Tab-separated table of C-alpha atoms in Angstrom:
chain	number	residue	atom	x	y	z
A	17	GLY	CA	78.943	144.186	138.053
A	18	LEU	CA	76.019	143.183	140.227
A	19	ILE	CA	75.437	146.674	141.607
A	20	GLU	CA	75.236	148.074	138.094
A	21	GLN	CA	72.755	145.318	137.111
A	22	LEU	CA	70.516	146.075	140.080
A	23	GLN	CA	70.621	149.787	139.205
A	24	VAL	CA	69.474	148.899	135.662
A	25	VAL	CA	66.524	146.962	137.086
A	26	GLU	CA	65.520	149.927	139.261
A	27	ARG	CA	65.753	152.314	136.290
A	28	ALA	CA	63.648	149.939	134.210
A	29	LYS	CA	60.972	149.831	136.900
A	30	GLU	CA	60.918	153.608	137.193
A	31	ALA	CA	60.602	153.997	133.408
A	32	PHE	CA	57.695	151.593	133.311
A	33	LEU	CA	55.843	153.110	136.257
A	34	GLY	CA	56.350	156.532	134.734
A	35	GLY	CA	54.455	155.342	131.603
A	36	ARG	CA	57.365	156.105	129.269
A	37	THR	CA	57.198	152.725	127.512
A	38	ARG	CA	53.446	152.649	126.857
A	39	PRO	CA	53.041	154.916	123.752
A	40	LEU	CA	53.325	153.084	120.464
A	41	GLU	CA	55.593	155.824	119.118
A	42	PHE	CA	58.126	155.099	121.838
A	43	ARG	CA	58.011	151.355	121.189
A	44	LEU	CA	58.512	151.894	117.460
A	45	GLN	CA	61.426	154.172	118.156
A	46	GLN	CA	63.101	151.522	120.309
A	47	LEU	CA	62.504	148.780	117.725
A	48	LYS	CA	64.018	150.878	114.960
A	49	ALA	CA	67.035	151.656	117.104
A	50	LEU	CA	67.500	147.954	117.706
A	51	GLN	CA	67.138	147.286	113.990
A	52	ARG	CA	69.859	149.842	113.198
A	53	MET	CA	72.179	148.366	115.764
A	54	ILE	CA	71.919	144.859	114.333
A	55	THR	CA	72.433	146.103	110.795
A	56	ASP	CA	75.392	148.362	111.642
A	57	ARG	CA	77.246	145.895	113.900
A	58	GLN	CA	76.951	142.651	111.950
A	59	THR	CA	80.706	142.433	111.363
A	60	GLU	CA	81.581	142.959	115.031
A	61	ILE	CA	78.964	140.411	116.108
A	62	SER	CA	80.210	137.778	113.628
A	63	THR	CA	83.785	138.369	114.757
A	64	ALA	CA	82.881	137.850	118.401
A	65	LEU	CA	81.073	134.609	117.667
A	66	LYS	CA	84.005	133.474	115.537
A	67	GLN	CA	86.204	133.834	118.627
A	68	ASP	CA	83.721	132.056	120.912
A	69	LEU	CA	82.534	129.178	118.758
A	70	ASN	CA	84.754	129.315	115.648
A	71	ARG	CA	81.481	129.936	113.831
A	72	SER	CA	81.818	130.859	110.164
A	73	GLN	CA	81.329	134.571	109.455
A	74	TYR	CA	78.645	133.527	106.942
A	75	ASP	CA	76.727	131.377	109.428
A	76	THR	CA	76.041	134.037	112.041
A	77	PRO	CA	73.869	136.179	109.740
A	78	LEU	CA	72.092	133.111	108.373
A	79	LEU	CA	71.519	131.455	111.777
A	80	GLU	CA	70.795	134.502	113.930
A	81	LEU	CA	70.865	137.989	112.520
A	82	ILE	CA	68.603	137.737	109.469
A	83	SER	CA	65.804	136.038	111.414
A	84	LEU	CA	66.239	138.667	114.146
A	85	GLU	CA	65.939	141.486	111.579
A	86	ASN	CA	62.830	139.834	110.252
A	87	GLU	CA	61.318	139.679	113.741
A	88	ILE	CA	61.969	143.393	114.223
A	89	ALA	CA	60.536	144.303	110.789
A	90	LEU	CA	57.394	142.251	111.543
A	91	ALA	CA	56.933	143.894	114.917
A	92	ILE	CA	57.300	147.376	113.419
A	93	GLU	CA	54.786	146.558	110.665
A	94	LYS	CA	52.216	144.865	112.901
A	95	LEU	CA	52.558	146.699	116.225
A	96	ALA	CA	49.434	148.823	115.855
A	97	GLU	CA	47.399	145.761	115.007
A	98	TRP	CA	48.809	143.649	117.833
A	99	ALA	CA	48.285	146.332	120.440
A	100	ALA	CA	44.719	147.230	119.325
A	101	PRO	CA	41.691	146.130	121.365
A	102	ARG	CA	40.412	142.723	120.231
A	103	PRO	CA	36.604	142.418	120.007
A	104	VAL	CA	35.126	139.199	121.338
A	105	GLU	CA	31.750	137.438	121.027
A	106	LYS	CA	28.757	138.616	123.077
A	107	ASN	CA	25.556	137.036	124.322
A	108	LEU	CA	22.098	138.611	124.758
A	109	LEU	CA	23.040	139.819	128.225
A	110	THR	CA	25.913	141.928	126.848
A	111	LEU	CA	24.490	142.768	123.430
A	112	THR	CA	24.604	146.538	123.985
A	113	ASP	CA	27.913	146.541	125.807
A	114	GLU	CA	31.417	147.186	124.471
A	115	VAL	CA	33.372	144.013	125.067
A	116	TYR	CA	36.998	143.480	124.117
A	117	ILE	CA	40.437	142.206	125.183
A	118	GLN	CA	43.050	144.912	125.649
A	119	PRO	CA	46.695	143.753	125.485
A	120	GLU	CA	48.649	145.809	128.015
A	121	PRO	CA	52.302	145.833	129.164
A	122	LEU	CA	53.165	143.361	131.898
A	123	GLY	CA	55.943	145.472	133.364
A	124	VAL	CA	59.637	144.705	133.742
A	125	VAL	CA	60.736	141.463	132.169
A	126	LEU	CA	63.990	139.609	132.879
A	127	ILE	CA	65.339	137.850	129.790
A	128	ILE	CA	68.086	135.266	130.380
A	129	GLY	CA	69.526	134.198	127.030
A	130	ALA	CA	71.883	131.396	126.088
A	131	TRP	CA	75.459	131.362	124.828
A	132	ASN	CA	74.969	129.110	121.788
A	133	TYR	CA	72.866	131.659	119.858
A	134	PRO	CA	73.274	134.705	122.110
A	135	TRP	CA	71.714	137.251	119.738
A	136	ALA	CA	68.665	135.351	118.560
A	137	LEU	CA	67.902	133.800	121.951
A	138	THR	CA	68.260	137.095	123.849
A	139	LEU	CA	67.127	139.788	121.454
A	140	SER	CA	64.225	137.884	119.835
A	141	PRO	CA	62.286	137.818	123.147
A	142	LEU	CA	63.378	141.420	123.643
A	143	VAL	CA	61.742	142.438	120.375
A	144	GLY	CA	58.401	141.130	121.589
A	145	ALA	CA	58.935	142.651	125.004
A	146	ILE	CA	59.599	146.108	123.554
A	147	ALA	CA	56.587	145.769	121.276
A	148	ALA	CA	54.447	144.807	124.264
A	149	GLY	CA	55.515	147.991	126.062
A	150	ARG	CA	57.753	146.521	128.783
A	151	SER	CA	60.632	148.506	130.171
A	152	ASN	CA	64.100	147.551	128.990
A	153	PRO	CA	67.733	148.715	129.411
A	154	SER	CA	69.723	150.037	126.484
A	155	THR	CA	70.260	147.468	123.725
A	156	HIS	CA	73.563	149.273	123.001
A	157	THR	CA	74.645	148.276	126.482
A	158	PHE	CA	73.929	144.649	125.672
A	159	LEU	CA	76.111	144.886	122.577
A	160	LEU	CA	79.034	146.356	124.481
A	161	CYS	CA	78.677	143.849	127.335
A	162	TYR	CA	78.756	140.934	124.939
A	163	LEU	CA	81.640	142.168	122.845
A	164	LYS	CA	83.696	142.933	126.021
A	165	ARG	CA	82.745	139.596	127.703
A	166	ARG	CA	81.045	141.282	130.667
A	167	LEU	CA	77.677	139.535	130.517
A	168	CYS	CA	76.175	138.247	133.738
A	169	GLY	CA	77.644	135.100	135.239
A	170	VAL	CA	76.016	132.564	137.517
A	171	SER	CA	76.297	134.595	140.737
A	172	GLU	CA	74.946	137.785	139.120
A	173	THR	CA	72.050	135.872	137.612
A	174	GLN	CA	71.172	134.285	140.952
A	175	GLU	CA	71.061	137.735	142.582
A	176	LEU	CA	68.964	139.102	139.756
A	177	LEU	CA	66.451	136.302	140.261
A	178	LYS	CA	65.967	137.421	143.861
A	179	GLN	CA	64.506	140.664	142.525
A	180	ARG	CA	60.857	141.024	141.738
A	181	PHE	CA	60.072	141.013	138.017
A	182	ASP	CA	56.757	140.914	136.192
A	183	HIS	CA	57.884	138.076	133.931
A	184	VAL	CA	61.016	135.947	133.532
A	185	PHE	CA	62.030	134.554	130.139
A	186	TYR	CA	64.714	131.887	130.326
A	187	THR	CA	66.461	129.892	127.601
A	188	GLY	CA	68.793	127.093	128.611
A	189	SER	CA	68.947	123.679	130.256
A	190	SER	CA	66.109	121.965	132.112
A	191	ALA	CA	68.160	121.802	135.317
A	192	VAL	CA	68.700	125.553	135.424
A	193	GLY	CA	65.108	126.112	134.218
A	194	LYS	CA	63.862	124.414	137.391
A	195	LEU	CA	65.981	126.771	139.520
A	196	VAL	CA	64.689	129.800	137.576
A	197	MET	CA	61.084	128.694	138.126
A	198	GLN	CA	61.719	128.061	141.805
A	199	ALA	CA	63.184	131.513	142.255
A	200	ALA	CA	60.328	133.161	140.308
A	201	ALA	CA	57.768	131.309	142.458
A	202	GLN	CA	58.936	133.317	145.503
A	203	HIS	CA	57.238	136.359	143.915
A	204	LEU	CA	54.528	134.433	141.962
A	205	THR	CA	56.246	135.664	138.801
A	206	PRO	CA	55.112	133.956	135.567
A	207	VAL	CA	57.891	132.362	133.532
A	208	THR	CA	58.567	131.309	129.984
A	209	LEU	CA	61.017	128.448	129.828
A	210	GLU	CA	62.668	127.563	126.516
A	211	LEU	CA	64.544	124.408	127.403
A	212	GLY	CA	66.030	121.524	125.448
A	213	GLY	CA	65.830	117.782	125.548
A	214	LYS	CA	66.403	114.905	123.168
A	215	SER	CA	64.755	115.721	119.841
A	216	PRO	CA	64.241	112.497	117.853
A	217	CYS	CA	64.625	112.153	114.088
A	218	TYR	CA	62.766	109.259	112.501
A	219	ILE	CA	63.983	108.259	109.003
A	220	ASP	CA	61.550	105.991	107.104
A	221	LYS	CA	63.067	103.337	104.794
A	222	ASN	CA	60.964	104.550	101.875
A	223	CYS	CA	62.120	108.180	101.848
A	224	ASP	CA	64.900	109.725	99.783
A	225	LEU	CA	67.824	108.795	102.053
A	226	ARG	CA	70.354	110.962	100.253
A	227	VAL	CA	68.331	114.140	100.828
A	228	ALA	CA	67.380	113.083	104.384
A	229	CYS	CA	71.050	112.502	105.334
A	230	ARG	CA	72.114	115.884	103.919
A	231	ARG	CA	69.466	117.753	105.909
A	232	VAL	CA	70.031	115.833	109.126
A	233	THR	CA	73.812	116.273	108.869
A	234	TRP	CA	73.461	120.030	108.450
A	235	GLY	CA	71.038	120.376	111.389
A	236	LYS	CA	73.051	118.191	113.682
A	237	PHE	CA	76.538	119.555	113.112
A	238	VAL	CA	75.958	123.255	112.420
A	239	ASN	CA	77.301	125.290	115.330
A	240	CYS	CA	79.154	122.085	116.346
A	241	GLY	CA	75.903	120.459	117.464
A	242	GLN	CA	75.255	123.156	120.065
A	243	THR	CA	71.662	123.855	119.021
A	244	CYS	CA	68.709	123.161	121.316
A	245	ILE	CA	66.536	121.887	118.443
A	246	ALA	CA	69.250	119.908	116.665
A	247	PRO	CA	68.305	116.279	115.959
A	248	ASP	CA	69.598	114.501	119.077
A	249	TYR	CA	69.403	110.954	117.710
A	250	ILE	CA	68.198	108.982	114.695
A	251	LEU	CA	65.549	106.275	114.756
A	252	CYS	CA	65.537	103.977	111.718
A	253	GLU	CA	65.043	100.313	110.783
A	254	PRO	CA	68.129	98.042	110.816
A	255	CYS	CA	67.878	97.478	107.055
A	256	ILE	CA	68.765	101.095	106.245
A	257	GLN	CA	71.196	101.876	109.106
A	258	GLY	CA	74.255	101.215	106.923
A	259	ARG	CA	72.889	103.407	104.115
A	260	VAL	CA	72.162	106.229	106.612
A	261	VAL	CA	75.716	106.043	107.930
A	262	GLU	CA	77.117	106.112	104.394
A	263	GLY	CA	74.880	109.044	103.429
A	264	ILE	CA	76.106	111.013	106.455
A	265	ARG	CA	79.736	110.143	105.643
A	266	GLN	CA	79.407	111.441	102.075
A	267	THR	CA	77.686	114.616	103.263
A	268	LEU	CA	80.320	115.326	105.906
A	269	LEU	CA	83.004	115.006	103.261
A	270	GLU	CA	81.103	117.426	101.043
A	271	PHE	CA	80.401	119.935	103.868
A	272	TYR	CA	83.665	119.961	105.795
A	273	GLY	CA	86.223	118.078	103.706
A	274	ALA	CA	88.434	115.151	104.721
A	275	ASP	CA	89.463	116.875	107.953
A	276	PRO	CA	86.705	118.986	109.559
A	277	LYS	CA	89.275	120.397	111.953
A	278	CYS	CA	90.713	122.416	109.063
A	279	SER	CA	87.302	123.585	107.774
A	280	PRO	CA	86.421	127.238	108.309
A	281	ASP	CA	82.764	126.144	108.439
A	282	TYR	CA	83.069	123.734	111.363
A	283	GLY	CA	82.751	125.157	114.891
A	284	ARG	CA	84.215	124.394	118.299
A	285	ILE	CA	82.816	123.550	121.727
A	286	ILE	CA	82.153	126.627	123.846
A	287	ASN	CA	84.444	125.745	126.803
A	288	GLN	CA	86.483	123.002	128.428
A	289	ARG	CA	83.710	121.884	130.764
A	290	HIS	CA	81.336	121.098	127.924
A	291	PHE	CA	84.182	119.508	126.002
A	292	SER	CA	84.838	117.074	128.861
A	293	ARG	CA	81.129	116.363	129.321
A	294	ILE	CA	80.666	115.435	125.620
A	295	MET	CA	83.793	113.298	125.594
A	296	GLY	CA	82.480	111.449	128.612
A	297	LEU	CA	79.295	110.592	126.728
A	298	MET	CA	81.395	108.783	124.099
A	299	GLU	CA	83.205	106.521	126.556
A	300	GLY	CA	82.625	102.845	125.829
A	301	TYR	CA	81.486	103.340	122.236
A	302	THR	CA	83.304	103.007	118.950
A	303	ALA	CA	82.406	105.677	116.447
A	304	VAL	CA	81.593	104.520	112.914
A	305	LEU	CA	82.313	108.059	111.764
A	306	GLY	CA	84.524	110.689	113.403
A	307	GLY	CA	85.464	110.353	117.037
A	308	GLN	CA	88.641	112.444	116.826
A	309	SER	CA	89.184	115.283	119.310
A	310	ASP	CA	91.696	117.957	120.376
A	311	ALA	CA	91.253	119.361	123.891
A	312	SER	CA	93.568	122.322	123.205
A	313	GLN	CA	91.203	123.580	120.513
A	314	ARG	CA	88.004	122.219	122.096
A	315	TYR	CA	87.570	120.337	118.845
A	316	ILE	CA	85.341	117.228	118.535
A	317	ALA	CA	84.910	115.789	115.068
A	318	PRO	CA	81.397	115.128	113.670
A	319	THR	CA	80.742	111.716	115.179
A	320	VAL	CA	78.226	108.997	114.414
A	321	LEU	CA	77.585	105.985	116.670
A	322	LYS	CA	75.337	103.115	115.632
A	323	ASP	CA	73.494	100.375	117.511
A	324	VAL	CA	73.364	102.523	120.638
A	325	PRO	CA	71.472	100.849	123.537
A	326	PRO	CA	68.402	102.866	124.623
A	327	GLN	CA	69.478	102.483	128.255
A	328	SER	CA	72.905	104.093	127.664
A	329	ARG	CA	73.921	107.409	129.221
A	330	LEU	CA	74.137	108.764	125.686
A	331	MET	CA	70.385	108.286	125.387
A	332	GLN	CA	69.493	109.585	128.826
A	333	GLU	CA	70.651	113.214	128.629
A	334	GLU	CA	70.675	115.921	125.952
A	335	ILE	CA	73.924	115.647	123.970
A	336	PHE	CA	74.270	119.298	122.886
A	337	GLY	CA	77.340	118.515	120.847
A	338	PRO	CA	78.515	116.821	117.612
A	339	LEU	CA	77.569	113.235	118.554
A	340	LEU	CA	74.819	111.522	116.578
A	341	PRO	CA	73.625	108.129	117.932
A	342	ILE	CA	71.530	105.816	115.720
A	343	VAL	CA	68.978	103.651	117.469
A	344	THR	CA	67.281	100.913	115.450
A	345	VAL	CA	63.514	100.265	115.649
A	346	SER	CA	61.504	97.567	113.955
A	347	ASP	CA	58.984	99.906	112.339
A	348	MET	CA	57.046	103.145	112.780
A	349	ASP	CA	54.961	101.620	115.588
A	350	ASP	CA	58.169	100.876	117.456
A	351	ALA	CA	59.472	104.398	116.800
A	352	ILE	CA	56.289	105.971	118.156
A	353	ARG	CA	56.455	103.767	121.240
A	354	PHE	CA	60.127	104.682	121.770
A	355	ILE	CA	59.372	108.423	121.582
A	356	ASN	CA	56.373	108.240	123.856
A	357	GLU	CA	58.258	106.299	126.553
A	358	ARG	CA	60.562	109.322	127.045
A	359	GLU	CA	60.125	112.961	128.012
A	360	LYS	CA	58.302	115.144	125.554
A	361	PRO	CA	60.910	116.605	123.179
A	362	LEU	CA	61.378	120.179	122.048
A	363	ALA	CA	61.221	119.086	118.406
A	364	LEU	CA	60.347	116.005	116.332
A	365	TYR	CA	61.723	115.341	112.851
A	366	ILE	CA	60.101	112.908	110.437
A	367	PHE	CA	61.525	111.890	107.057
A	368	CYS	CA	58.808	110.018	105.242
A	369	SER	CA	57.069	110.262	101.856
A	370	ASP	CA	53.794	108.701	103.057
A	371	LYS	CA	51.485	111.549	104.155
A	372	LYS	CA	49.196	109.196	106.103
A	373	ALA	CA	52.119	107.775	108.031
A	374	VAL	CA	53.372	111.269	108.757
A	375	LYS	CA	49.971	112.360	110.062
A	376	ARG	CA	49.802	109.257	112.205
A	377	MET	CA	53.166	109.939	113.821
A	378	ILE	CA	52.222	113.538	114.466
A	379	ASP	CA	48.860	112.522	115.945
A	380	GLU	CA	50.308	109.809	118.162
A	381	THR	CA	53.279	111.742	119.611
A	382	THR	CA	53.800	115.073	121.403
A	383	SER	CA	56.572	117.615	120.955
A	384	GLY	CA	57.098	121.356	121.071
A	385	GLY	CA	57.239	121.515	117.261
A	386	VAL	CA	57.434	119.254	114.214
A	387	THR	CA	59.302	119.538	110.925
A	388	VAL	CA	58.670	116.940	108.229
A	389	ASN	CA	61.334	116.070	105.657
A	390	ASP	CA	63.743	118.678	107.062
A	391	VAL	CA	65.103	119.806	110.421
A	392	MET	CA	64.755	122.999	112.513
A	393	MET	CA	62.855	124.908	109.819
A	394	HIS	CA	59.690	125.325	111.923
A	395	CYS	CA	61.784	127.619	114.129
A	396	ALA	CA	62.530	129.967	111.233
A	397	LEU	CA	58.897	131.017	110.594
A	398	SER	CA	57.624	133.863	112.766
A	399	SER	CA	53.996	132.891	112.251
A	400	LEU	CA	54.585	129.555	114.031
A	401	PRO	CA	54.891	129.566	117.852
A	402	PHE	CA	58.180	128.218	119.106
A	403	GLY	CA	58.421	126.503	122.468
A	404	GLY	CA	58.498	123.236	124.358
A	405	VAL	CA	56.065	121.040	126.254
A	406	GLY	CA	56.593	119.253	129.536
A	407	GLN	CA	60.287	118.934	130.369
A	408	SER	CA	61.258	120.772	127.170
A	409	GLY	CA	59.673	124.022	128.344
A	410	MET	CA	56.561	126.130	128.708
A	411	GLY	CA	55.319	129.170	126.838
A	412	ARG	CA	55.624	130.245	123.202
A	413	TYR	CA	57.368	133.019	121.291
A	414	HIS	CA	58.313	134.385	117.833
A	415	GLY	CA	56.378	137.062	116.030
A	416	ARG	CA	53.018	137.909	117.536
A	417	HIS	CA	53.324	134.962	119.910
A	418	THR	CA	56.117	136.822	121.779
A	419	PHE	CA	53.967	139.933	122.042
A	420	ASP	CA	51.052	137.927	123.450
A	421	GLN	CA	53.328	135.945	125.796
A	422	LEU	CA	54.726	139.150	127.320
A	423	SER	CA	51.445	141.066	127.444
A	424	HIS	CA	48.614	140.952	129.917
A	425	GLN	CA	45.411	140.132	128.102
A	426	ARG	CA	42.994	142.421	130.003
A	427	ALA	CA	39.277	141.588	129.854
A	428	CYS	CA	37.210	144.740	129.351
A	429	LEU	CA	33.400	145.148	129.450
A	430	LEU	CA	31.950	148.683	129.208
A	431	ARG	CA	28.230	149.248	129.701
A	432	SER	CA	25.988	152.242	130.307
A	433	LEU	CA	23.924	152.995	133.379
A	434	GLY	CA	20.731	152.908	131.298
A	435	MET	CA	18.321	150.033	130.485
A	436	GLU	CA	18.190	149.026	134.143
A	437	SER	CA	14.999	147.017	133.519
A	438	VAL	CA	17.131	144.420	131.680
A	439	ASN	CA	18.992	143.723	134.956
A	440	LEU	CA	15.973	143.215	137.155
A	441	ALA	CA	16.030	139.479	136.668
A	442	ARG	CA	19.278	139.113	138.590
A	443	TYR	CA	18.287	141.236	141.603
A	444	PRO	CA	16.495	139.911	144.725
A	445	PRO	CA	13.859	139.138	145.653
A	446	GLN	CA	13.882	136.265	143.212
A	447	ASP	CA	10.866	134.369	141.900
A	448	ARG	CA	10.255	131.684	139.296
A	449	HIS	CA	9.640	134.130	136.412
A	450	ARG	CA	12.761	136.192	137.142
A	451	ALA	CA	14.875	133.075	137.416
A	452	ARG	CA	13.573	131.786	134.082
A	453	ARG	CA	14.366	135.120	132.351
A	454	ALA	CA	17.845	135.121	133.850
A	455	ARG	CA	18.511	131.544	132.692
A	456	LEU	CA	17.393	132.397	129.148
A	457	ALA	CA	19.701	135.390	129.015
A	458	LEU	CA	22.700	133.496	130.423
A	459	ARG	CA	22.157	130.498	128.109
A	460	SER	CA	21.832	132.637	124.991
A	461	PRO	CA	24.235	131.777	122.134
A	462	MET	CA	27.417	133.743	121.601
A	463	ILE	CA	27.318	136.268	118.747
A	464	ASP	CA	30.444	137.287	116.872
A	465	PHE	CA	30.602	141.058	116.616
A	466	SER	CA	34.140	141.302	115.264
A	467	LYS	CA	34.426	143.838	112.468
A	468	ARG	CA	34.591	141.493	109.497
A	469	THR	CA	31.933	139.091	110.785
A	470	PHE	CA	29.666	141.983	111.759
A	471	VAL	CA	29.955	143.597	108.331
A	472	TRP	CA	29.118	140.312	106.613
A	473	ALA	CA	26.202	139.758	108.999
A	474	VAL	CA	24.785	143.269	108.338
A	475	THR	CA	25.287	142.870	104.610
A	476	ALA	CA	23.553	139.480	104.590
A	477	THR	CA	20.683	140.875	106.665
A	478	VAL	CA	20.229	143.847	104.312
A	479	ILE	CA	20.291	141.582	101.244
A	480	ALA	CA	17.861	139.143	102.834
A	481	PHE	CA	15.522	141.986	103.824
A	482	GLY	CA	15.725	143.476	100.338
A	483	LEU	CA	14.959	140.114	98.727
A	484	ALA	CA	12.010	139.659	101.109
A	485	ILE	CA	10.615	143.126	100.177
A	486	ALA	CA	11.127	142.448	96.464
A	487	LEU	CA	9.336	139.079	96.779
A	488	LEU	CA	6.445	140.719	98.603
A	489	VAL	CA	6.121	143.402	95.973
A	490	ILE	CA	6.134	140.769	93.245
A	491	LEU	CA	3.460	138.787	95.023
A	492	LEU	CA	1.319	141.880	95.524
A	493	ILE	CA	1.694	142.846	91.892
A	494	ALA	CA	0.844	139.348	90.784
A	495	SER	CA	-2.173	139.324	93.118
A	496	GLY	CA	-3.336	142.671	91.784
A	497	LEU	CA	-3.028	141.531	88.168
A	498	ASN	CA	-5.058	138.410	88.855
A	499	CYS	CA	-7.863	140.492	90.459
A	500	THR	CA	-7.878	142.936	87.561
A	501	CYS	CA	-8.042	140.164	84.971
A	502	PHE	CA	-10.913	138.530	86.802
A	503	TYR	CA	-12.768	141.815	86.998
A	504	TRP	CA	-12.436	142.505	83.271
A	505	ARG	CA	-13.269	138.974	82.293
A	506	GLY	CA	-16.432	139.199	84.391
A	507	PHE	CA	-17.397	142.546	82.907
A	508	TYR	CA	-16.746	141.339	79.399
A	509	TYR	CA	-18.987	138.333	79.777
């Protein structure tokens, strides 16, 4: 209940203020415990998601748990490196100083996950938060709460947001994201918002349509379309629209059989409210593929609609379900214009074999991320930051990006009390000569003293100095030989 949640927040604050979460050994211990929990409870987790979303028992590890285990393993391996002081460039004024950035824990972070991928979207930020040294409740408690359906509802979340946190990490809709940001603003709490939006998928007429349709079909209809980075709609030229529809039809038959309702691999809508919302989006349109539904099972067939008007309701809000509209454009220029006239999407997908055309579309559009000739795969790589831009979100996470997002990057400059004469130029009374010296020092170029660069610089200096000495010795020897030869020639004659 709410009282229990507030008690958890207080305990987390006490743990952080007591310094318990700061040592790297404690962070590693927590990460390894989380790793064991995910590994040991995979069957229970998959069973729970089968009940909620009719998700295949094979899909949950592939879509959530394996990537989560990879995130944890990476954090364990790299934690010492991530948490270490980071040297920065210096100028002449700070040449003898110790200058670095120290990542330090922010404090208590509130993570609000989402129901469509509850483990990846809740525990992936938690991995970075633990690595960054923030205080957190028991991850075992999260497991029990989810399996027993006792996670926070709307009222509990609203009360939680009234509390003062050091960071709020929210994943969900843009509408709720605005409310989260508004609540956080009362305490000037920074936020990370991972939102959604309408992610476009442009299919060029010269690409391999068979492969493109297979990949788009998988990305759109996995988890019954309830994926924030699923392709929301297709943009293509009219001349290939029929071939795209046929390619999707053949792929659906291959993936889910003649009746997806009977397929163990095809999911269901999360609840009746979302079922009614999605069905409402279809009103007034005739599906060229699918369109069947069963309210008693919250089942909506994989559905494709073509020649959808850009002004339609279907094209105004995020679908977040198994409906795939196709909008025709005259060419790539028209597609770029169409994308740029709308809110910045969370993801952009481009199927095209022309590298110059791909680069042009990337350069002339904006999105949280881009995948070319596939869908959603940029999200699977921990080295790439994942996040939105504009209405699709703010902030980045995955891998080190989560650690940095949930850490305070503290600027540190340590200097001695000696060499006071160097500082005289900044003290009053000022005169022309002092001002000139101060300007020279402040305008001096930045020098990279990071370990690798510094080693190379010292090595290069030593080699250059050695070569200079060797050249000088050679010149002196040559000069001495010339003098000797002249002397003996003179004596001889």
